[in-house]
PDB file of C-alpha atoms in Angstrom:
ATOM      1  CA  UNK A1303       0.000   0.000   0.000  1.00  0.00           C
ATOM      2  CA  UNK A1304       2.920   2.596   0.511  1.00  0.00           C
ATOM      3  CA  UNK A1305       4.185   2.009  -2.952  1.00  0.00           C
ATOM      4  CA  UNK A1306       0.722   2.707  -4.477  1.00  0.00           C
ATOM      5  CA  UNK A1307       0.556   6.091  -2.036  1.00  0.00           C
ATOM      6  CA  UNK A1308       3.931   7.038  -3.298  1.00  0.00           C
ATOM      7  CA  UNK A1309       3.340   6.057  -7.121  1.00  0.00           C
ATOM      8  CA  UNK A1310      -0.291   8.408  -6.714  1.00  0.00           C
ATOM      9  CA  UNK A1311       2.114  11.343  -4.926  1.00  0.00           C
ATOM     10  CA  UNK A1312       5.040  11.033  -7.399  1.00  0.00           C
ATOM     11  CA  UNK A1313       2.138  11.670 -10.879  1.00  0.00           C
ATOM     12  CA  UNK A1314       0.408  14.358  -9.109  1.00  0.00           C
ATOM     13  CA  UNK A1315       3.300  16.209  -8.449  1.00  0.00           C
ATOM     14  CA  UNK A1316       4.521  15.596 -11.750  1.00  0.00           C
ATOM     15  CA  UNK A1317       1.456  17.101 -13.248  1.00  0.00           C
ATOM     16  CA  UNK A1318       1.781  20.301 -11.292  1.00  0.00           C
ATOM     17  CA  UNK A1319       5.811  20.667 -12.203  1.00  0.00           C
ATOM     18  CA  UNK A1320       4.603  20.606 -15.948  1.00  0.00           C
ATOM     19  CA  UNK A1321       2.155  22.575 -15.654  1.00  0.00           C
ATOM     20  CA  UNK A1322       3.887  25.257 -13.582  1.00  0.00           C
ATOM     21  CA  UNK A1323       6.985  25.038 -15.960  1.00  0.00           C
ATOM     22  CA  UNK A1324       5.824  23.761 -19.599  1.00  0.00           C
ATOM     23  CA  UNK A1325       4.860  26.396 -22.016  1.00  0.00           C
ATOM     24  CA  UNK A1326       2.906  29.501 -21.823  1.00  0.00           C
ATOM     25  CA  UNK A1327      -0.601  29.417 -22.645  1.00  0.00           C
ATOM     26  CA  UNK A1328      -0.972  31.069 -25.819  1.00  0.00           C
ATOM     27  CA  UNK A1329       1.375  28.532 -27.504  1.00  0.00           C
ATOM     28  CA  UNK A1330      -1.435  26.017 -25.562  1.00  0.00           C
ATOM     29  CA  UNK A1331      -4.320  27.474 -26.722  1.00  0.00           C
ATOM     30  CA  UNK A1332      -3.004  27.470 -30.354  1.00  0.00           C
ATOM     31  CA  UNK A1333      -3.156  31.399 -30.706  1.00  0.00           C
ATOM     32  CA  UNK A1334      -2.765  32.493 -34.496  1.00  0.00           C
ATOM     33  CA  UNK A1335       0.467  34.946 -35.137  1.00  0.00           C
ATOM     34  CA  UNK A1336      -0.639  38.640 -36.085  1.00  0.00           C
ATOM     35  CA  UNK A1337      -0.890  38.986 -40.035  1.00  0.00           C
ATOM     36  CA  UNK A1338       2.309  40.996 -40.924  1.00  0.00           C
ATOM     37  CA  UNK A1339       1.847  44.795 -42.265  1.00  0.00           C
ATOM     38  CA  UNK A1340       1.882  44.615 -46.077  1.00  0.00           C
ATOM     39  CA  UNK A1341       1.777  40.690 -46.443  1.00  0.00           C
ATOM     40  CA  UNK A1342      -0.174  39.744 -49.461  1.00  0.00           C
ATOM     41  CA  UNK A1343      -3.320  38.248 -47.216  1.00  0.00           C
ATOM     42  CA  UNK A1344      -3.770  41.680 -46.115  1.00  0.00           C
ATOM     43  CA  UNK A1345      -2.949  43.600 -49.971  1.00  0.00           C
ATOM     44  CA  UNK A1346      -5.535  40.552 -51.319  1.00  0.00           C
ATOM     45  CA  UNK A1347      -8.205  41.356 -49.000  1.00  0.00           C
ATOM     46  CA  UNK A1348      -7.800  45.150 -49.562  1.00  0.00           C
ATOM     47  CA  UNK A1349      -8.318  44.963 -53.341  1.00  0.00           C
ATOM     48  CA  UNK A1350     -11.357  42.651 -52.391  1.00  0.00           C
ATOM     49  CA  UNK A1351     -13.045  44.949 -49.620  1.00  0.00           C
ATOM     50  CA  UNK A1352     -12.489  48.112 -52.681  1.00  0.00           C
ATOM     51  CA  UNK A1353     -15.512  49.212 -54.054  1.00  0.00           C
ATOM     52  CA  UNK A1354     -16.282  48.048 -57.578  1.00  0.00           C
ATOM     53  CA  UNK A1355     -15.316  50.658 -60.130  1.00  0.00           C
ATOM     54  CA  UNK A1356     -18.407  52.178 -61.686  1.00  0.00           C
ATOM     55  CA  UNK A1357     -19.618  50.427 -64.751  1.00  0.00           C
ATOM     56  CA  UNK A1358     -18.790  52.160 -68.347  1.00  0.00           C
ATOM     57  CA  UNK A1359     -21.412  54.886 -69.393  1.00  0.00           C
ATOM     58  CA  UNK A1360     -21.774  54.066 -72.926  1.00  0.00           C
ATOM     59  CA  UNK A1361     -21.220  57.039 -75.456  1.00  0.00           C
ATOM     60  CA  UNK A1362     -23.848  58.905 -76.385  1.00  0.00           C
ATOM     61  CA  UNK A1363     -25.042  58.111 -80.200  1.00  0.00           C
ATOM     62  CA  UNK A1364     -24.609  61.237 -81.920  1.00  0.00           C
ATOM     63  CA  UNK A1365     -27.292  63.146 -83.180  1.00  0.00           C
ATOM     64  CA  UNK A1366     -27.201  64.126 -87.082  1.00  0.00           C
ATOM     65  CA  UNK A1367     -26.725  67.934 -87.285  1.00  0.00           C
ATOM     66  CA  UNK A1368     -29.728  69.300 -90.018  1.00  0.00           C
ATOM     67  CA  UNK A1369     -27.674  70.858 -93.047  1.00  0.00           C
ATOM     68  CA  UNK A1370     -30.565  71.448 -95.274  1.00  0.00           C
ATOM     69  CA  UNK A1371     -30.300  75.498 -95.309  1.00  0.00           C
ATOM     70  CA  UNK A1372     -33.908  77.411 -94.025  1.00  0.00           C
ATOM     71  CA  UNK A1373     -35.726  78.560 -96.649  1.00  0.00           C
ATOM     72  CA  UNK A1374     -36.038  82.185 -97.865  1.00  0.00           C
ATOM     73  CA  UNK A1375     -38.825  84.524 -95.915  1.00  0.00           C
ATOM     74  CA  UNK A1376     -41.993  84.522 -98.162  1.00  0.00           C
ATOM     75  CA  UNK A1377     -42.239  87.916 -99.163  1.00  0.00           C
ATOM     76  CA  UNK A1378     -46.051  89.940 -99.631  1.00  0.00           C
ATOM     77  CA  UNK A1379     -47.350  88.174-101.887  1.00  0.00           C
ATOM     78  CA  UNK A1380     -46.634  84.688-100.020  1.00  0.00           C
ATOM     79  CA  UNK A1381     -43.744  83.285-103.146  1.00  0.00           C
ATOM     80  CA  UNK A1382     -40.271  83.138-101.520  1.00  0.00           C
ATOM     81  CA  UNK A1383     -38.168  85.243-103.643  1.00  0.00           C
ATOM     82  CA  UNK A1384     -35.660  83.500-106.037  1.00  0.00           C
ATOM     83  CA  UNK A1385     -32.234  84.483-105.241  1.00  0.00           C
ATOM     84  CA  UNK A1386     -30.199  86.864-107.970  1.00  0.00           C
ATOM     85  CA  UNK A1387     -27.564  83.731-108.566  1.00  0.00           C
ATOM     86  CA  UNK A1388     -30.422  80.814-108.459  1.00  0.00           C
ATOM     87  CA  UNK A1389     -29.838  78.589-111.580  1.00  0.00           C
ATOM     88  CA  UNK A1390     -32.381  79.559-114.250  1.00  0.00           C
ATOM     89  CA  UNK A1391     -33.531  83.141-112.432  1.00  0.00           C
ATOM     90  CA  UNK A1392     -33.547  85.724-114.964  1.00  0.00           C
ATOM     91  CA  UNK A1393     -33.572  89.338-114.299  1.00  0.00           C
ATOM     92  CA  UNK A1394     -36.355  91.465-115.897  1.00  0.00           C
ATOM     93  CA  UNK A1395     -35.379  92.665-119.090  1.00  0.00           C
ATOM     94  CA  UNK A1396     -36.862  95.929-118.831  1.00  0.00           C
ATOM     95  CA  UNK A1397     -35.893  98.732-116.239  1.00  0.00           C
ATOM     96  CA  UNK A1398     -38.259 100.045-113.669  1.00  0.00           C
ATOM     97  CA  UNK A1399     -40.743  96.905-114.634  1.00  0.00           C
ATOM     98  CA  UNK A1400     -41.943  94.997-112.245  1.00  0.00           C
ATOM     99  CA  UNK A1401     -43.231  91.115-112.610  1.00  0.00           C
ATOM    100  CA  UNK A1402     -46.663  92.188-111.201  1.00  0.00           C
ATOM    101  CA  UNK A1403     -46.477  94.455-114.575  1.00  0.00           C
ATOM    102  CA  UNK A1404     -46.017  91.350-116.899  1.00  0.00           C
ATOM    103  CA  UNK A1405     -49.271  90.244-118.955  1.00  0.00           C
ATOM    104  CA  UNK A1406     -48.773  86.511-120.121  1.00  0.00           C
ATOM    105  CA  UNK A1407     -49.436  87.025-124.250  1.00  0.00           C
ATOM    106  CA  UNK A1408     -47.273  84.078-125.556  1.00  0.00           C
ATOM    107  CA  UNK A1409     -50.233  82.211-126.845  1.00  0.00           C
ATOM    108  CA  UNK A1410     -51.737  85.410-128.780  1.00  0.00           C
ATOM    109  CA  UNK A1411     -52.691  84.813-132.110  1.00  0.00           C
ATOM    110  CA  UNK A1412     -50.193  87.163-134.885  1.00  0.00           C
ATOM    111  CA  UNK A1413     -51.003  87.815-138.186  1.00  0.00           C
ATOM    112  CA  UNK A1414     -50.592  85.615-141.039  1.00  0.00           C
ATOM    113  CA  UNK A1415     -52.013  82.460-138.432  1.00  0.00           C
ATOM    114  CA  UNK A1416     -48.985  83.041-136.303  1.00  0.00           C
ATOM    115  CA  UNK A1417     -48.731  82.277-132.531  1.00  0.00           C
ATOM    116  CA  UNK A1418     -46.655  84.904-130.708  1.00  0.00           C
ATOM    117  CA  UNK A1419     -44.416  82.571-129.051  1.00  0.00           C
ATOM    118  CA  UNK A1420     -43.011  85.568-126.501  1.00  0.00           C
ATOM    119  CA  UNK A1421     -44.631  88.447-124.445  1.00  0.00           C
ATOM    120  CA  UNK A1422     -44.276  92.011-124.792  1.00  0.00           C
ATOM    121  CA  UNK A1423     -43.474  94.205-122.475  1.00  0.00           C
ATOM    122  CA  UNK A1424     -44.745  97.919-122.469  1.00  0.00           C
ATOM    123  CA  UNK A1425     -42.476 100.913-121.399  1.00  0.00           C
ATOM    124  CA  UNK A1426     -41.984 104.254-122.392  1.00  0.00           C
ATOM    125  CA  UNK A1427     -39.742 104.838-125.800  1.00  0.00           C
ATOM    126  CA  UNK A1428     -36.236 105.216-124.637  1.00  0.00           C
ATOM    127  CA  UNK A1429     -36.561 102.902-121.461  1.00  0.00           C
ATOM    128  CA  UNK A1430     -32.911 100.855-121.022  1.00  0.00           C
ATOM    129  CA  UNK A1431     -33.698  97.468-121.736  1.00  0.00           C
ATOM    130  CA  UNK A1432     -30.976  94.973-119.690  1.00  0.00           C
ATOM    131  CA  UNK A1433     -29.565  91.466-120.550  1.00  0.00           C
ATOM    132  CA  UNK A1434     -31.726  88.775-118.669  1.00  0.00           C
ATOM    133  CA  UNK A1435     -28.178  86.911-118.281  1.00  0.00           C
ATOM    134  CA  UNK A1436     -24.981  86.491-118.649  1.00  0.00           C
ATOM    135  CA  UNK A1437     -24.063  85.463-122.275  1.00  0.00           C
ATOM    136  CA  UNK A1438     -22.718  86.741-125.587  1.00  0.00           C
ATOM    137  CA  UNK A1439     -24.155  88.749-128.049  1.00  0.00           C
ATOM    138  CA  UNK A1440     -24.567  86.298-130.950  1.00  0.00           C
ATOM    139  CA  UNK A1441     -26.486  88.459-133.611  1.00  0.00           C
ATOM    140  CA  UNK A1442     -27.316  91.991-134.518  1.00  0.00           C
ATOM    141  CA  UNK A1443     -30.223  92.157-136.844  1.00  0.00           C
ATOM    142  CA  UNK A1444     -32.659  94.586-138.137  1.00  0.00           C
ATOM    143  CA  UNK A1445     -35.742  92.763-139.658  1.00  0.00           C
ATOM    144  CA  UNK A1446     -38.983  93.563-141.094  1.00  0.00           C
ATOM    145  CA  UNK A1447     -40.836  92.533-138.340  1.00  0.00           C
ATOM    146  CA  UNK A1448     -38.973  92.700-135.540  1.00  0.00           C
ATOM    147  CA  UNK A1449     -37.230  96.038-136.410  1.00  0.00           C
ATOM    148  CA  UNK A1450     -34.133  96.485-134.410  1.00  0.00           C
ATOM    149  CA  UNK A1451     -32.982  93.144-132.399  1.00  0.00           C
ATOM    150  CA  UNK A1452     -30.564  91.507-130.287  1.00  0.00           C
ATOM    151  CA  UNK A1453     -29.657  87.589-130.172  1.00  0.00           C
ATOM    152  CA  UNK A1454     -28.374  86.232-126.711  1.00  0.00           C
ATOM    153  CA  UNK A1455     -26.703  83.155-126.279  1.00  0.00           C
ATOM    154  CA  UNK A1456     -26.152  82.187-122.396  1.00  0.00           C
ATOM    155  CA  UNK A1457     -22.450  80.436-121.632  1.00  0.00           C
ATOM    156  CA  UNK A1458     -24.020  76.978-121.984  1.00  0.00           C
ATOM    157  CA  UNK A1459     -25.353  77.183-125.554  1.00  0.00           C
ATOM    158  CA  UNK A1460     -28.602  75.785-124.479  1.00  0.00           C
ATOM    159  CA  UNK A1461     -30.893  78.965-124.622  1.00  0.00           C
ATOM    160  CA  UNK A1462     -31.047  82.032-126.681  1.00  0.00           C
ATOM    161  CA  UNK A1463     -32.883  85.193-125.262  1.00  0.00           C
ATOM    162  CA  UNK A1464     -34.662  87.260-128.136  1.00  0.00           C
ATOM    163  CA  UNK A1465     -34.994  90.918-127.750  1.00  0.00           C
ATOM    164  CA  UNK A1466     -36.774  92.749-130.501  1.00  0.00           C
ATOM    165  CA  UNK A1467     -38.443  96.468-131.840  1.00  0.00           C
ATOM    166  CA  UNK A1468     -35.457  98.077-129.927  1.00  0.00           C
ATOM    167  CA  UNK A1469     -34.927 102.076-130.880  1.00  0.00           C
ATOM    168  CA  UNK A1470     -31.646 101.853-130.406  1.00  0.00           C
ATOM    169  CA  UNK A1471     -28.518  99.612-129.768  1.00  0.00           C
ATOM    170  CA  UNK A1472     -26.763 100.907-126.363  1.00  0.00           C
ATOM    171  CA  UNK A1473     -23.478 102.269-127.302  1.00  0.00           C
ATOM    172  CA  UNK A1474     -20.380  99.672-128.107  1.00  0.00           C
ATOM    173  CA  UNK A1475     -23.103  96.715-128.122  1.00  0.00           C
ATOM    174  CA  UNK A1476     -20.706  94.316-130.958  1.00  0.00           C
ATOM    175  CA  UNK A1477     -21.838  90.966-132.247  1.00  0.00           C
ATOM    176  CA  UNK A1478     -19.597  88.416-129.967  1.00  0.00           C
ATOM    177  CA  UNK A1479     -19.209  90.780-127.384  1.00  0.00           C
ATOM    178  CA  UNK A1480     -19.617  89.443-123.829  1.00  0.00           C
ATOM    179  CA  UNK A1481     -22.580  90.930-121.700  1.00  0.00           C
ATOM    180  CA  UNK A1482     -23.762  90.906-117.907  1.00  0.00           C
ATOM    181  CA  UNK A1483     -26.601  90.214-116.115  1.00  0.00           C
ATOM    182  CA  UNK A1484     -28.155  93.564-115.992  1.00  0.00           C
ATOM    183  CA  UNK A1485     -26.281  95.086-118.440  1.00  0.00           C
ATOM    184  CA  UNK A1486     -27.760  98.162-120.772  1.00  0.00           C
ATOM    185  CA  UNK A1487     -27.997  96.667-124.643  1.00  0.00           C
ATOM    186  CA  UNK A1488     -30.366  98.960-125.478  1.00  0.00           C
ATOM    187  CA  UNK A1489     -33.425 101.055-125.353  1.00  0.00           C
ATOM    188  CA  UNK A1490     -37.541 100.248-125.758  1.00  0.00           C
ATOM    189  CA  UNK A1491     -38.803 101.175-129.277  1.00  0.00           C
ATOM    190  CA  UNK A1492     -41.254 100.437-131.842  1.00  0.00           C
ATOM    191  CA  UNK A1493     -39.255  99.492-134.677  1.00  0.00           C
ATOM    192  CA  UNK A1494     -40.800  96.755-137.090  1.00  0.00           C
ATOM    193  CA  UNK A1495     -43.878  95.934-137.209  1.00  0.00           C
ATOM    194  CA  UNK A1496     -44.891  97.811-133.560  1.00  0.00           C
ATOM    195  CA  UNK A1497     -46.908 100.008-133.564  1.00  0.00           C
ATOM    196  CA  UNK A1498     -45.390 103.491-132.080  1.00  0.00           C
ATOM    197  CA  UNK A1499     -48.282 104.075-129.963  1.00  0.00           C
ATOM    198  CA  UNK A1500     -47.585 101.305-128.078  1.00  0.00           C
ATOM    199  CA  UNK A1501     -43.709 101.010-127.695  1.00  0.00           C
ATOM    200  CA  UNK A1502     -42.340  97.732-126.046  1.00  0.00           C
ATOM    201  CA  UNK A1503     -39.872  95.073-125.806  1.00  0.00           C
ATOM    202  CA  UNK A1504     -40.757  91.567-127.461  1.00  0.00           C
ATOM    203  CA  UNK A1505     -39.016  88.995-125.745  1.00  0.00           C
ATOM    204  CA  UNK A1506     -38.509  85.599-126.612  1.00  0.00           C
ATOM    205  CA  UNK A1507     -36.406  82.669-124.957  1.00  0.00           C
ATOM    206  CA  UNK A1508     -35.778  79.843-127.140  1.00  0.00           C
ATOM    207  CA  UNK A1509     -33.900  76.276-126.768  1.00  0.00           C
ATOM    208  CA  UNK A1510     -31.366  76.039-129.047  1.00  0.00           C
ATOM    209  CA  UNK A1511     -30.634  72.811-131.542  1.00  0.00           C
ATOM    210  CA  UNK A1512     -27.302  71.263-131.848  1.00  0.00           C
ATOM    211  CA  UNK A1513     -26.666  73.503-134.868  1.00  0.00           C
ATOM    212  CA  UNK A1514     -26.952  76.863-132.765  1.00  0.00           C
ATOM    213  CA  UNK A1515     -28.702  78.791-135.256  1.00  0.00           C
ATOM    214  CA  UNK A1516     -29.636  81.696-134.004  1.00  0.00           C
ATOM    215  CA  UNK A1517     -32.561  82.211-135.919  1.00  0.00           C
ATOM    216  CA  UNK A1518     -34.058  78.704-134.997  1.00  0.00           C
ATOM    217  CA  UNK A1519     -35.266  77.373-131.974  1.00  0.00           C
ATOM    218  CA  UNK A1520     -38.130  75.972-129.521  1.00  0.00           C
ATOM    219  CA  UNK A1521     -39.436  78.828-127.709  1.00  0.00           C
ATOM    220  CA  UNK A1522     -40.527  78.438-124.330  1.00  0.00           C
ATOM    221  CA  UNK A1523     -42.792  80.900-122.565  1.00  0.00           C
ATOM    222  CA  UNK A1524     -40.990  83.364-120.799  1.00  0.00           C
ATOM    223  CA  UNK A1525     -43.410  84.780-118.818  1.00  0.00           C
ATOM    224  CA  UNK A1526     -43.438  81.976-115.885  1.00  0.00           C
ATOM    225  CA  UNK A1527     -39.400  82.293-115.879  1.00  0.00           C
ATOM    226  CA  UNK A1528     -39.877  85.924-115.938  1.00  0.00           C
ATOM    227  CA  UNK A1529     -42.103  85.545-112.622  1.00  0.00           C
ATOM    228  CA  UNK A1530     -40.365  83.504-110.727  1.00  0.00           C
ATOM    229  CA  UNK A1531     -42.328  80.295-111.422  1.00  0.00           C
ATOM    230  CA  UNK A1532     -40.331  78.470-113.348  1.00  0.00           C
ATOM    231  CA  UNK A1533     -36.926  78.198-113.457  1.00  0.00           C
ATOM    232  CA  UNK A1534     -34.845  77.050-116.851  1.00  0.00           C
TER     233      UNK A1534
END
């Protein structure tokens, strides 16, 4: 029985020597080691704990900028005016006329069953009659019935502008000479077969053949062009 008493003694005090001198109790408990400054756990969970970056904003689709140019101002009357340079605009060929003036006689009958195929255009004797375009001066002519005259070919060739029963030729007016828009060629008459009670410009437009005769063409009526309505 004393060697069981001093077996019991001898583990109980060697329980309490290793308990008083074994190691301390963190290593016992198992305690985890502080996560270094800067280690790559800590960098990782940084990036993860970030908030997401915003998603893209996609570009805005463009919207087509309008490049069809605003239309003149009507003007009085309600017609938009057509400008000076417009293709096929042709200046009045008379000075101090206005297109509210103009009388539409290109279907009046003529003597001899003619058709007039133009329209006249009263003025005083002596009123400066202008080139409707530009052009050249393709013929000087003085006929029976047209008296005093002027043939106008425009830069394309296509048209020839008519003026007839002039009293005069405006001074240094040449055949092949160039001429202007607006440019004096000569003066209201009644030269031909006008009557001088009634002086006025006759004014034709025709289309010209391939053969550019002068003195041959389709006419067209000018008073629609002359207006505004119609261009060439």
């Amino acid at each position: 029985m004393k060697i069981l008493r001093l077996l019991a003694v001898g583990l109980v005090i060697g329980v309490v020597g290793y308990w008083l001198l074994g190691p301390g109790p963190s290593a016992r408990l198992g305690a985890a080691e502080p996560a270094k400054i800067g280690s790559a756990t800590s960098s990782t969970r940084a990036a993860l704990d970030a908030p997401p970056p915003p998603a893209a904003t996609p570009a805005p689709t463009p919207v087509p900028i309008q490049t069809t140019p605003t239309p003149p101002a009507p003007d009085a009357g309600g017609a938009a005016p057509a400008p000076a340079n417009a293709a096929g605009a042709l200046l009045l060929p008379v000075q101090g006329i206005g297109a509210e003036q103009l009388q539409d006689t290109f279907t009046d009958a003529r003597s001899e069953g003619r058709v007039h195929d133009a329209i006249d255009i009263l003025a005083p004797n002596g009123t400066p009659v202008l080139a409707v375009a530009d052009g050249t001066v393709e013929k000087l002519f003085d006929s029976v019935r047209g008296g005093l005259t002027v043939y106008q070919f425009e830069p394309s060739g296509r048209y020839c502008y008519y003026y007839a029963h002039l009293d005069r030729y405006a001074d240094g007016l040449a055949e092949k000479k160039t001429i202007k828009r607006g440019e004096v060629i000569g003066y209201v008459g009644s030269t031909g077969n006008a009557s001088p009670e009634a002086p006025h410009l006759h004014f034709e437009i025709h289309v010209l053949g391939p053969e550019k005769q002068w003195w041959k063409g389709e006419s067209i009526n000018p008073y629609p062009v002359l207006k505004g309505q119609q261009a060439l």
